[in-house]
C-alpha positions as YAML, in Angstrom:
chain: A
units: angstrom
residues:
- id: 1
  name: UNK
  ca: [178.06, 71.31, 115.54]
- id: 2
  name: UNK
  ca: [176.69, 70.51, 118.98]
- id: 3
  name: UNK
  ca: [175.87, 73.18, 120.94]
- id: 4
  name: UNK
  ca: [178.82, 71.87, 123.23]
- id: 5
  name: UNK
  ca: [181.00, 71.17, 120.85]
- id: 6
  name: UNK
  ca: [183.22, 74.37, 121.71]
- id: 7
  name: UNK
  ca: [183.28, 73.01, 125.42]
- id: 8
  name: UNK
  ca: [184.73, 69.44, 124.21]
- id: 9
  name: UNK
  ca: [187.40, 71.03, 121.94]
- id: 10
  name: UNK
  ca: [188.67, 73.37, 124.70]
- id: 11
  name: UNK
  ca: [189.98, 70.65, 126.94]
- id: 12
  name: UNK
  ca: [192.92, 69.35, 124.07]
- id: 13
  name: UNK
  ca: [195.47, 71.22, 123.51]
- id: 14
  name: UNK
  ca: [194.80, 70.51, 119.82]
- id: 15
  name: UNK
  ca: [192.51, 69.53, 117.31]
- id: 16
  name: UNK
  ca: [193.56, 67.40, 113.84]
- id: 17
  name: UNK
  ca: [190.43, 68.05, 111.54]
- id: 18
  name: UNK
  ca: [189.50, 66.37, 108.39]
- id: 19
  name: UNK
  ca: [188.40, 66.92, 104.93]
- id: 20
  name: UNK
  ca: [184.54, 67.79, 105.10]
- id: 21
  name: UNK
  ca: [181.70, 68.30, 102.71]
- id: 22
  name: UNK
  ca: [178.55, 66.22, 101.99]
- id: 23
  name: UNK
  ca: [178.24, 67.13, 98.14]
- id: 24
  name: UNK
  ca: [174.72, 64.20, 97.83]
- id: 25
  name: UNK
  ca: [176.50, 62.92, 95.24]
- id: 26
  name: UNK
  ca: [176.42, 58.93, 95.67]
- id: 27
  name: UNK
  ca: [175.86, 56.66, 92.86]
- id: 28
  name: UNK
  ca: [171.73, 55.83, 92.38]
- id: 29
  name: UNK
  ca: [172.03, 52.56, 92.66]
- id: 30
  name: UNK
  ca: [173.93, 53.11, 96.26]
- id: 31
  name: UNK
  ca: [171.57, 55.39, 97.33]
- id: 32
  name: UNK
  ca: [168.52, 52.48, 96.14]
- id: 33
  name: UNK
  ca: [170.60, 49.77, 98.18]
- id: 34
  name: UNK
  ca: [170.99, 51.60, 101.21]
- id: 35
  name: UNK
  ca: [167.66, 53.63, 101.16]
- id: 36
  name: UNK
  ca: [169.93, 56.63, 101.21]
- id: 37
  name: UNK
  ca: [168.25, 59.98, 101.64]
- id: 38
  name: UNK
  ca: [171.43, 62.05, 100.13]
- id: 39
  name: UNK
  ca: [170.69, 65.98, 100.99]
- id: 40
  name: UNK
  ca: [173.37, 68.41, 99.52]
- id: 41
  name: UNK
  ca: [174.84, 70.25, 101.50]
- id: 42
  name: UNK
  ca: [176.52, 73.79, 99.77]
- id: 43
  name: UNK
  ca: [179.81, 74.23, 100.58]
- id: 44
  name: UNK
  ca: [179.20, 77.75, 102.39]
- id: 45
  name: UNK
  ca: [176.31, 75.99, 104.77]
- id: 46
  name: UNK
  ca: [179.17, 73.40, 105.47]
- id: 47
  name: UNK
  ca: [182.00, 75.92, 105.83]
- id: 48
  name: UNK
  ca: [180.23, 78.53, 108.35]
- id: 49
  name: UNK
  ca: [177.90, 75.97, 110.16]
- id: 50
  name: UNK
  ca: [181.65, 73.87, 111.24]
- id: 51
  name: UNK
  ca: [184.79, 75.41, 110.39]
- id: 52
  name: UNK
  ca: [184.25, 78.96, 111.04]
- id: 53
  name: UNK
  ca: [182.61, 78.36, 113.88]
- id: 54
  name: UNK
  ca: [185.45, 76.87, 115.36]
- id: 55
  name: UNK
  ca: [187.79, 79.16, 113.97]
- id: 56
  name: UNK
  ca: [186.09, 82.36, 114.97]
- id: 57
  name: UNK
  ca: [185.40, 81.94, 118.88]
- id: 58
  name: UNK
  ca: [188.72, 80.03, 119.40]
- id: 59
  name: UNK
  ca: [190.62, 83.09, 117.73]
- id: 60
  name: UNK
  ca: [192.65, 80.67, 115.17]
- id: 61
  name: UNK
  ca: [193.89, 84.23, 113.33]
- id: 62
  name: UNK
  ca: [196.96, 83.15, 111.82]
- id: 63
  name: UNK
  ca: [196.47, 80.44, 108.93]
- id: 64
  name: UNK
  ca: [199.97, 78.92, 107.94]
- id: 65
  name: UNK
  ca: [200.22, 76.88, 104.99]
- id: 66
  name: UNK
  ca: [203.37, 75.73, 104.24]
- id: 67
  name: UNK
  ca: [204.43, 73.98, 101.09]
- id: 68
  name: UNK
  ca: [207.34, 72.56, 99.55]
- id: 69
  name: UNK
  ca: [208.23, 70.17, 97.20]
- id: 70
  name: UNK
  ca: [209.10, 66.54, 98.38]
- id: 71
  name: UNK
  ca: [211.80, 64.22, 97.38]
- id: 72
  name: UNK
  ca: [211.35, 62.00, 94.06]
- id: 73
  name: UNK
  ca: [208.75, 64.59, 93.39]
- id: 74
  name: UNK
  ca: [208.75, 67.59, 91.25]
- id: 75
  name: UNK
  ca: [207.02, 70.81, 90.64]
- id: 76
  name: UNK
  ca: [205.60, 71.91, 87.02]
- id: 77
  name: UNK
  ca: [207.92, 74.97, 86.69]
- id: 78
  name: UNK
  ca: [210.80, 74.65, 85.12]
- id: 79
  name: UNK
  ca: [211.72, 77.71, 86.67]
- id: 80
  name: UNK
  ca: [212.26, 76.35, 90.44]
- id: 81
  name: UNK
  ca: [215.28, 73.97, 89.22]
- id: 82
  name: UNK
  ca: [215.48, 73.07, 93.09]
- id: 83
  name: UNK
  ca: [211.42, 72.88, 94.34]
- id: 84
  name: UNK
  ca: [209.61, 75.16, 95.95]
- id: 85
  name: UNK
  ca: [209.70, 76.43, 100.01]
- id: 86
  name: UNK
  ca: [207.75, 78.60, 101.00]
- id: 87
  name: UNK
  ca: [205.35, 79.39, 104.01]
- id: 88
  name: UNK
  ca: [202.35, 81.17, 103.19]
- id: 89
  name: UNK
  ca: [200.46, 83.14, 106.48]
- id: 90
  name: UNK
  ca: [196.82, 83.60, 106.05]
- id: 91
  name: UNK
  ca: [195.25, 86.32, 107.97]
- id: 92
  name: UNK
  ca: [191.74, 84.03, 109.38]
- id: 93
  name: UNK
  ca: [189.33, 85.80, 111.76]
- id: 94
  name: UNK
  ca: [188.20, 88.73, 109.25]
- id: 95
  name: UNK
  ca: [188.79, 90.73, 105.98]
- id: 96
  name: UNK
  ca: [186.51, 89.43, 103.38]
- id: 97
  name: UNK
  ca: [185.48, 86.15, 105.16]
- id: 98
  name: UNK
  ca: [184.01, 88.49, 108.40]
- id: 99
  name: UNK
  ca: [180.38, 87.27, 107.15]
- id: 100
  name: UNK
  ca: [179.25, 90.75, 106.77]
- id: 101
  name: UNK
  ca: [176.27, 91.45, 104.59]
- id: 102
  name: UNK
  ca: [173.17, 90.63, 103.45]
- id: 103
  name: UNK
  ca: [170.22, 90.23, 101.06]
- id: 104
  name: UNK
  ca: [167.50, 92.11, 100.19]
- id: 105
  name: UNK
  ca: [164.56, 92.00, 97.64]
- id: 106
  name: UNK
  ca: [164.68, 88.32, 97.45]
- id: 107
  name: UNK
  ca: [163.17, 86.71, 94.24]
- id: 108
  name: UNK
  ca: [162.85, 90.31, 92.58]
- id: 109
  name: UNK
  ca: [164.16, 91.58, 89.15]
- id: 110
  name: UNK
  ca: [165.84, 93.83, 91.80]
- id: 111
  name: UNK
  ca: [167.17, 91.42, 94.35]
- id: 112
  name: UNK
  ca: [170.37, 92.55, 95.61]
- id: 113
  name: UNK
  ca: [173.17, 90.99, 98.07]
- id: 114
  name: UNK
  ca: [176.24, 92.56, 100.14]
- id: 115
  name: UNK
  ca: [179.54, 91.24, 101.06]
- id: 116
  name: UNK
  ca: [181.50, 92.85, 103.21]
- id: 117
  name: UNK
  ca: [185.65, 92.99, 103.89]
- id: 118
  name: UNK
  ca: [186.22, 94.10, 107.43]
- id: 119
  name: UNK
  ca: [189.64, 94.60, 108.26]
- id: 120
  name: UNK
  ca: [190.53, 96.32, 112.02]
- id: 121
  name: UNK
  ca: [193.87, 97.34, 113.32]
- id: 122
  name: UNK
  ca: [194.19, 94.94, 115.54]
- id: 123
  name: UNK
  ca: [193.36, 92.01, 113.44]
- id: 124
  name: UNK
  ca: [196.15, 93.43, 110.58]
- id: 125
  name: UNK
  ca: [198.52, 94.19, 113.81]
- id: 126
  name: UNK
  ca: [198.50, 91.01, 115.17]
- id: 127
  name: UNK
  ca: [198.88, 88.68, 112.16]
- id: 128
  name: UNK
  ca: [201.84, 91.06, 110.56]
- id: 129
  name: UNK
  ca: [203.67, 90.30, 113.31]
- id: 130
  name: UNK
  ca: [203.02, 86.64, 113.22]
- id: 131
  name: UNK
  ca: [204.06, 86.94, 109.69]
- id: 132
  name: UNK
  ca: [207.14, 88.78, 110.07]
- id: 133
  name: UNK
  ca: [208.11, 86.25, 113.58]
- id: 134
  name: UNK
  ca: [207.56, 83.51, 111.04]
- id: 135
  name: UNK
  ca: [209.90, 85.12, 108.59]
- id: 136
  name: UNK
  ca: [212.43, 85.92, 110.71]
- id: 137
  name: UNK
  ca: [212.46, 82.01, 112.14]
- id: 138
  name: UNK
  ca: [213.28, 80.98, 108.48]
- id: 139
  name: UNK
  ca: [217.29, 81.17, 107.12]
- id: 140
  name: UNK
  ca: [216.44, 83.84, 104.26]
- id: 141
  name: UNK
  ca: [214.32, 85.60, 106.75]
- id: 142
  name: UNK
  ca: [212.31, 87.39, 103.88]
- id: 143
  name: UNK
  ca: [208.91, 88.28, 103.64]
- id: 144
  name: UNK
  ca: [206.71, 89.33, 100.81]
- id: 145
  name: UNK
  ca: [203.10, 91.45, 101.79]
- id: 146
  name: UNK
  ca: [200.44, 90.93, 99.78]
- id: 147
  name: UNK
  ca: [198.28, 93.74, 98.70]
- id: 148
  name: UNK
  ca: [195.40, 94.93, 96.69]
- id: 149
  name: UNK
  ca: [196.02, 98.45, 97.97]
- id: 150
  name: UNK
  ca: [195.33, 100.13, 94.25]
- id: 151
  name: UNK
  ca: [191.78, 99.34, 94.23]
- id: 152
  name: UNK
  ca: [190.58, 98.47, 97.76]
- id: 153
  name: UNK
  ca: [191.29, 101.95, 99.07]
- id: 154
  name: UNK
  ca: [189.94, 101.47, 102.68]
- id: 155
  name: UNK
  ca: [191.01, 98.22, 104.11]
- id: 156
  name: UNK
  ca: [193.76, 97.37, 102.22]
- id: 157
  name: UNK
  ca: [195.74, 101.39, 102.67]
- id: 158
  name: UNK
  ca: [195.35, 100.74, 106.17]
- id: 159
  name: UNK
  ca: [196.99, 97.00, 105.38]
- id: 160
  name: UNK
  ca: [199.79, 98.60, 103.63]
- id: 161
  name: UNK
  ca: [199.85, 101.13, 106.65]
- id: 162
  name: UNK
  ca: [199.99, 98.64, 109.38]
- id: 163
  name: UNK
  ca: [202.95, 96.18, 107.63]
- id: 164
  name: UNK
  ca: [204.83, 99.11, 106.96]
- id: 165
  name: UNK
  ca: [204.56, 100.05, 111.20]
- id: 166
  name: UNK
  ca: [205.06, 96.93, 112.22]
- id: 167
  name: UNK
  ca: [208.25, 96.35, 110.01]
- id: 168
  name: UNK
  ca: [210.05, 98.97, 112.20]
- id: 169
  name: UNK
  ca: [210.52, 96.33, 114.61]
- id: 170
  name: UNK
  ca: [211.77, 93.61, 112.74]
- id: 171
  name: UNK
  ca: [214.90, 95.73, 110.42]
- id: 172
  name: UNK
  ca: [216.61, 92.18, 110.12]
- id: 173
  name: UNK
  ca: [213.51, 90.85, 107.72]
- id: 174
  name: UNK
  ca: [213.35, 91.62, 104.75]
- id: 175
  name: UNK
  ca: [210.25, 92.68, 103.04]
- id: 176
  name: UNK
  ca: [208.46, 94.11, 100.23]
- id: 177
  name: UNK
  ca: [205.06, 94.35, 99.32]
- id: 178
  name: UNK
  ca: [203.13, 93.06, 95.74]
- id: 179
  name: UNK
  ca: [199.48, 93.87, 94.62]
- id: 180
  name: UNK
  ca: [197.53, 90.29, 94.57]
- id: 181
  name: UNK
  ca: [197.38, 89.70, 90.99]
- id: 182
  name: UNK
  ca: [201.31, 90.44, 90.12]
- id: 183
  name: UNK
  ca: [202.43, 87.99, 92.76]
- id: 184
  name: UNK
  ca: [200.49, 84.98, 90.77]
- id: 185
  name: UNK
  ca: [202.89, 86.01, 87.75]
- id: 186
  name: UNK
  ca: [206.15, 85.94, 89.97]
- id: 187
  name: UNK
  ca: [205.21, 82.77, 91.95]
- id: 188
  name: UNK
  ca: [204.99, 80.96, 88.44]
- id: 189
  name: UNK
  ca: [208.11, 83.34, 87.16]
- id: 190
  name: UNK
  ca: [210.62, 83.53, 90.11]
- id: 191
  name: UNK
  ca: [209.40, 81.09, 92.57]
- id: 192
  name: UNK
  ca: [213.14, 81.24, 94.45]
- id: 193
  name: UNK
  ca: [212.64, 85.32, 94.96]
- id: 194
  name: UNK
  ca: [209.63, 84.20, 97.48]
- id: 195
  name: UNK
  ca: [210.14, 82.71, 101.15]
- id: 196
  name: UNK
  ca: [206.93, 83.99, 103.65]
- id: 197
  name: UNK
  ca: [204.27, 85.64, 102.17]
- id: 198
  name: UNK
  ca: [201.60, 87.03, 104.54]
- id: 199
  name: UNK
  ca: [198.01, 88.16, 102.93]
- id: 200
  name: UNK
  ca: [194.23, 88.27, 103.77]
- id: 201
  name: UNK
  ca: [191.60, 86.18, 104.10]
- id: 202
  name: UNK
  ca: [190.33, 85.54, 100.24]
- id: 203
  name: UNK
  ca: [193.92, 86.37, 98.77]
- id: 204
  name: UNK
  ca: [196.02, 83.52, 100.54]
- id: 205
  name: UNK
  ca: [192.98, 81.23, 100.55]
- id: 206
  name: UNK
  ca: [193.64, 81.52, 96.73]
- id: 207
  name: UNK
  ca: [197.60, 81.94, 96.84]
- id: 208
  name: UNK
  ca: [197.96, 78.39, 98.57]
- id: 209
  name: UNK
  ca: [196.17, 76.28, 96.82]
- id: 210
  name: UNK
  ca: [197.79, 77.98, 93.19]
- id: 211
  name: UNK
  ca: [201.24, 77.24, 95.82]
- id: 212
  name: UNK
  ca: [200.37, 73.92, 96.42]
- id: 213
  name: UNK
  ca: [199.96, 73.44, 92.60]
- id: 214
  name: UNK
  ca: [202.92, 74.48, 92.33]
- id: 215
  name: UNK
  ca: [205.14, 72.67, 94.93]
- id: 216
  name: UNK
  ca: [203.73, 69.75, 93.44]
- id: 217
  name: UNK
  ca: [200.40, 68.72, 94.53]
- id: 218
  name: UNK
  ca: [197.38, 70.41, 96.67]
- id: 219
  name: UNK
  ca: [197.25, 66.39, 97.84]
- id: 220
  name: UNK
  ca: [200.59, 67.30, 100.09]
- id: 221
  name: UNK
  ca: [199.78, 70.46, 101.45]
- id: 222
  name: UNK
  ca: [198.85, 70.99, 105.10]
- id: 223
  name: UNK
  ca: [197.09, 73.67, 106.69]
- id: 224
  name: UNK
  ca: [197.18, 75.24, 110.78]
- id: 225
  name: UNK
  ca: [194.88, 77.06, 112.28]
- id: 226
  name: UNK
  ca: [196.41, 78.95, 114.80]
- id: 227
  name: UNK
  ca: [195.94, 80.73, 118.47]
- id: 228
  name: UNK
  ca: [199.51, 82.33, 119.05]
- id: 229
  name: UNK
  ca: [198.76, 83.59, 122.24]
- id: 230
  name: UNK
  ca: [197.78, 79.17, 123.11]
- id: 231
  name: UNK
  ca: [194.78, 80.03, 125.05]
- id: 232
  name: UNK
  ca: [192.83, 77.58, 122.90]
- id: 233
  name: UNK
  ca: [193.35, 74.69, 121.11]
- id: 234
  name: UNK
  ca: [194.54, 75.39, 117.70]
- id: 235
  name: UNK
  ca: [193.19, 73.21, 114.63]
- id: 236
  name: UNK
  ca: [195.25, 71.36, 111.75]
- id: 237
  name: UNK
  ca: [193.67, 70.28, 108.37]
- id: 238
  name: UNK
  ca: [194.91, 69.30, 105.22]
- id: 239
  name: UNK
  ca: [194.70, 71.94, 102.51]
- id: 240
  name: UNK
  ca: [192.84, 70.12, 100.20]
- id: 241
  name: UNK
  ca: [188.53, 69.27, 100.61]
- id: 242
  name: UNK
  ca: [186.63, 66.26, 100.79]
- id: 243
  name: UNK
  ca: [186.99, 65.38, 96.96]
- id: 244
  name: UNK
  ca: [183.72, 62.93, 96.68]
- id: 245
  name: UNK
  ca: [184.56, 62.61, 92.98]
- id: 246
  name: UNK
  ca: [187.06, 60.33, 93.89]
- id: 247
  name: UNK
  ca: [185.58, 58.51, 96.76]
- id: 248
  name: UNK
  ca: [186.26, 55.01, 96.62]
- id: 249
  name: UNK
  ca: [188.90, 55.11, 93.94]
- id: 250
  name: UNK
  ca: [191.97, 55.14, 96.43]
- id: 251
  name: UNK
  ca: [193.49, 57.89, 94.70]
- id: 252
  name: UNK
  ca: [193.64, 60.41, 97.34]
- id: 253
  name: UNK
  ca: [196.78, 61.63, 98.54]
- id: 254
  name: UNK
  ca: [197.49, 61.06, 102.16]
- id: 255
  name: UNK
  ca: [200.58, 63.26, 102.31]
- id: 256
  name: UNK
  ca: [198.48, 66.41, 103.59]
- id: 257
  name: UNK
  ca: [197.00, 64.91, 106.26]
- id: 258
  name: UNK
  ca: [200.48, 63.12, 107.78]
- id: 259
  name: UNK
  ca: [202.42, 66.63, 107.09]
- id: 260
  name: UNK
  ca: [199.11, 67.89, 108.98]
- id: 261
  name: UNK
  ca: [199.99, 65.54, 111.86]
- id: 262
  name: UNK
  ca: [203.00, 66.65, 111.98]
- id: 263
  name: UNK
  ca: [202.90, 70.60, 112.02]
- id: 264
  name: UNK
  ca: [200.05, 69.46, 115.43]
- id: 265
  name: UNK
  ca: [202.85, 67.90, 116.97]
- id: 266
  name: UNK
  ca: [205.60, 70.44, 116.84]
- id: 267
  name: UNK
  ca: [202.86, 72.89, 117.84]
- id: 268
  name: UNK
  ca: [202.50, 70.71, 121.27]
- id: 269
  name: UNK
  ca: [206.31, 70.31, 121.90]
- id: 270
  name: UNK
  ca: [207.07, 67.11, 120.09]
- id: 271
  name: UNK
  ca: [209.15, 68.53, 117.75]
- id: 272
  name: UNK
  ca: [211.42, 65.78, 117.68]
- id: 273
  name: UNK
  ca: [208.24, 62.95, 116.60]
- id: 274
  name: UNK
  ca: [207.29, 65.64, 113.92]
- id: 275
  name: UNK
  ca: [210.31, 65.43, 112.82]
- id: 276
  name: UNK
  ca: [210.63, 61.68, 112.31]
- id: 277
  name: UNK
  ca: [207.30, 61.51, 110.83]
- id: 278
  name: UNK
  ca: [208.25, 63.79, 108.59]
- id: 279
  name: UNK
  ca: [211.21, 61.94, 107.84]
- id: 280
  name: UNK
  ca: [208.86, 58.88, 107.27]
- id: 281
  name: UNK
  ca: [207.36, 60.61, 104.86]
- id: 282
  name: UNK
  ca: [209.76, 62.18, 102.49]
- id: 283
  name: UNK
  ca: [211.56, 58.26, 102.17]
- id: 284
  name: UNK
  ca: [208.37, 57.33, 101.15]
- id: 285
  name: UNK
  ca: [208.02, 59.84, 98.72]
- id: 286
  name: UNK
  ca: [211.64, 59.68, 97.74]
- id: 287
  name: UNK
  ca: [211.35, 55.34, 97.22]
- id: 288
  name: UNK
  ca: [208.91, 56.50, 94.72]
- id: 289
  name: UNK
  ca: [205.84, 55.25, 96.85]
- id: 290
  name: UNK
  ca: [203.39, 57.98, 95.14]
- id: 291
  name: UNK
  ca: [199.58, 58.73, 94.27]
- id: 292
  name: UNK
  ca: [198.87, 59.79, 90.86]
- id: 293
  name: UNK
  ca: [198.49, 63.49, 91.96]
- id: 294
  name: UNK
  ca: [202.07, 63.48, 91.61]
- id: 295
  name: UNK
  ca: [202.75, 61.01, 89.04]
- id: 296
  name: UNK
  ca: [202.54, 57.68, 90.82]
- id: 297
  name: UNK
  ca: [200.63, 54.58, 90.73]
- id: 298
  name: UNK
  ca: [200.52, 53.82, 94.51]
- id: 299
  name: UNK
  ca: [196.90, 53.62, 96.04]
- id: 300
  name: UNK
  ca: [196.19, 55.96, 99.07]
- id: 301
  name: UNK
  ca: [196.35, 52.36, 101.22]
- id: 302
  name: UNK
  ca: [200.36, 51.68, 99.66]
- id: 303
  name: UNK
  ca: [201.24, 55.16, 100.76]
- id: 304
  name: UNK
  ca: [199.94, 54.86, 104.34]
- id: 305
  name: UNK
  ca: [201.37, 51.04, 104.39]
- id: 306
  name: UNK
  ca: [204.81, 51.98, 103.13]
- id: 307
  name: UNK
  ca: [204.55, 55.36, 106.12]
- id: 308
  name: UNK
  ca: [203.65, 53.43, 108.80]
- id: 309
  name: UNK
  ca: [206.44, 50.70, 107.75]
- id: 310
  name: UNK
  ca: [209.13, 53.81, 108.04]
- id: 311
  name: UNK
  ca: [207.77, 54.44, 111.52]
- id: 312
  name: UNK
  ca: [207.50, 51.03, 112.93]
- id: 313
  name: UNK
  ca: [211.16, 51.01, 111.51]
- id: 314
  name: UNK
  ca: [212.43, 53.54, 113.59]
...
């Protein structure tokens, strides 16, 4: 990023962001024709040179990830007879993504590295209430806290501590909590028991994509990056990467990145357009208009045709 970049992003009241990621991998005979000098770029370099660094100053701490399945589509489980919705909240300024740590001994037989899970009370505070707000917005107003409280017995006690305080406030929600690896059984078991689940950093980054799986497709899901308190601009993303093994092939699901469009605008007060594009979308979906991701043989171009058909429609 520029070293203004920060500067430029603070005057909008939001930002929609793109897949990223420059993986060098571009067919020889493109990189002879265009005298290409491809550099890879790892995926961490990419992630805390850009992202982070617009997540972390701006204070975009809550992560919501919502996903459900869409109409004329279907998840694998045949144990969500009617889909899957569910909003997943993503704690996204610390825990095990704080950048904490180091290396030491490089290039020994003795080399060793750190990483580091920082969790603080306000950070916990502050995104359990977002969590159980979000909760109590939905009809089942239920909320599930996701722990790892058995063996991380520092952090995550004072996770469990902090949910369990803030819960006093909210008695109409309700909540229960579930150690990391049993909820992957009962997402893929009793999908309909779930509704909001709230977790860290690493264990919802995980959660939503296995979620998105789920629903249907990681090609639909859409991501937020959010500043409750709106003092910055918050940031909105599909799920999903930049997939280069697919470049070209007009496979790629647009879904994410119009359901990413449209979680922006009801965070600016256009509910009502986010709404309709929504809308837009799920006829789309429901006429059978689909990628292959979810068992279609639309290109990525017929899906954005047959969308912006619904809207000019309207």
């Amino acid at each position: 990023m520029s070293d203004d970049a920060l500067d430029v992003l603070r005057k909008f009241d939001a930002v929609l962001f793109g897949a990223v990621g420059d993986p060098g991998e571009f067919p020889s005979l493109c990189k002879w024709f265009l005298r290409l000098t491809v550099i890879d770029v790892p995926d961490h370099v990419s992630l805390w040179g850009l992202l982070l660094k617009i997540r972390s100053p701006l204070q975009l701490y809550a992560n919501v990830r919502p996903v459900r399945t869409f109409p004329g589509t279907k998840t694998p489980l045949n144990t969500a007879k009617n889909g899957i919705d569910w909003v997943l909240v993503r704690e996204n300024s610390e825990g095990e993504y704080c950048g904490q740590g180091g290396r030491s001994h490089i290039g020994q037989p003795w080399e060793a590295a750190t990483e580091l899970a920082m969790f603080t009370r306000v950070g916990i505070e502050r995104i359990m209430r977002f969590a159980f707000e979000t909760a109590r917005s939905r009809p089942r107003k239920k909320l599930t806290v996701v722990t790892k409280s058995n063996a991380m017995r520092h952090g995550m006690v004072l996770w469990d501590e902090v949910a369990e305080e803030v819960s006093k406030d909210f008695p109409d929600v309700d909540w229960d909590k579930m150690l990391v690896d049993a909820i992957t059984i009962r997402m893929v078991a009793q999908p309909d028991s779930l509704d909001t689940i709230v977790g860290t950093n690493l264990h919802m980054d995980i959660l939503s994509d296995l979620a998105a799986g789920l629903a249907g497709s990681i090609g639909v899901a859409p991501s937020s990056n959010l500043d409750p308190t709106r003092k910055n601009p918050s940031l909105f993303e599909p799920v999903h990467g930049s997939a280069f093994d697919i470049t070209g092939k007009g496979v790629a699901n647009p879904v994410a990145t119009f359901w990413s469009a449209a979680e922006m605008l009801t965070w600016i007060g256009e509910k009502d357009a986010a709404d309709k594009l929504m809308g837009c979308v799920e006829r789309v979906c429901e006429a059978g208009i689909l990628t292959a991701d979810l068992g279609g043989k639309a290109k990525t171009q017929d899906v954005v045709n047959a969308v912006c058909g619904e809207i000019d429609r309207l």
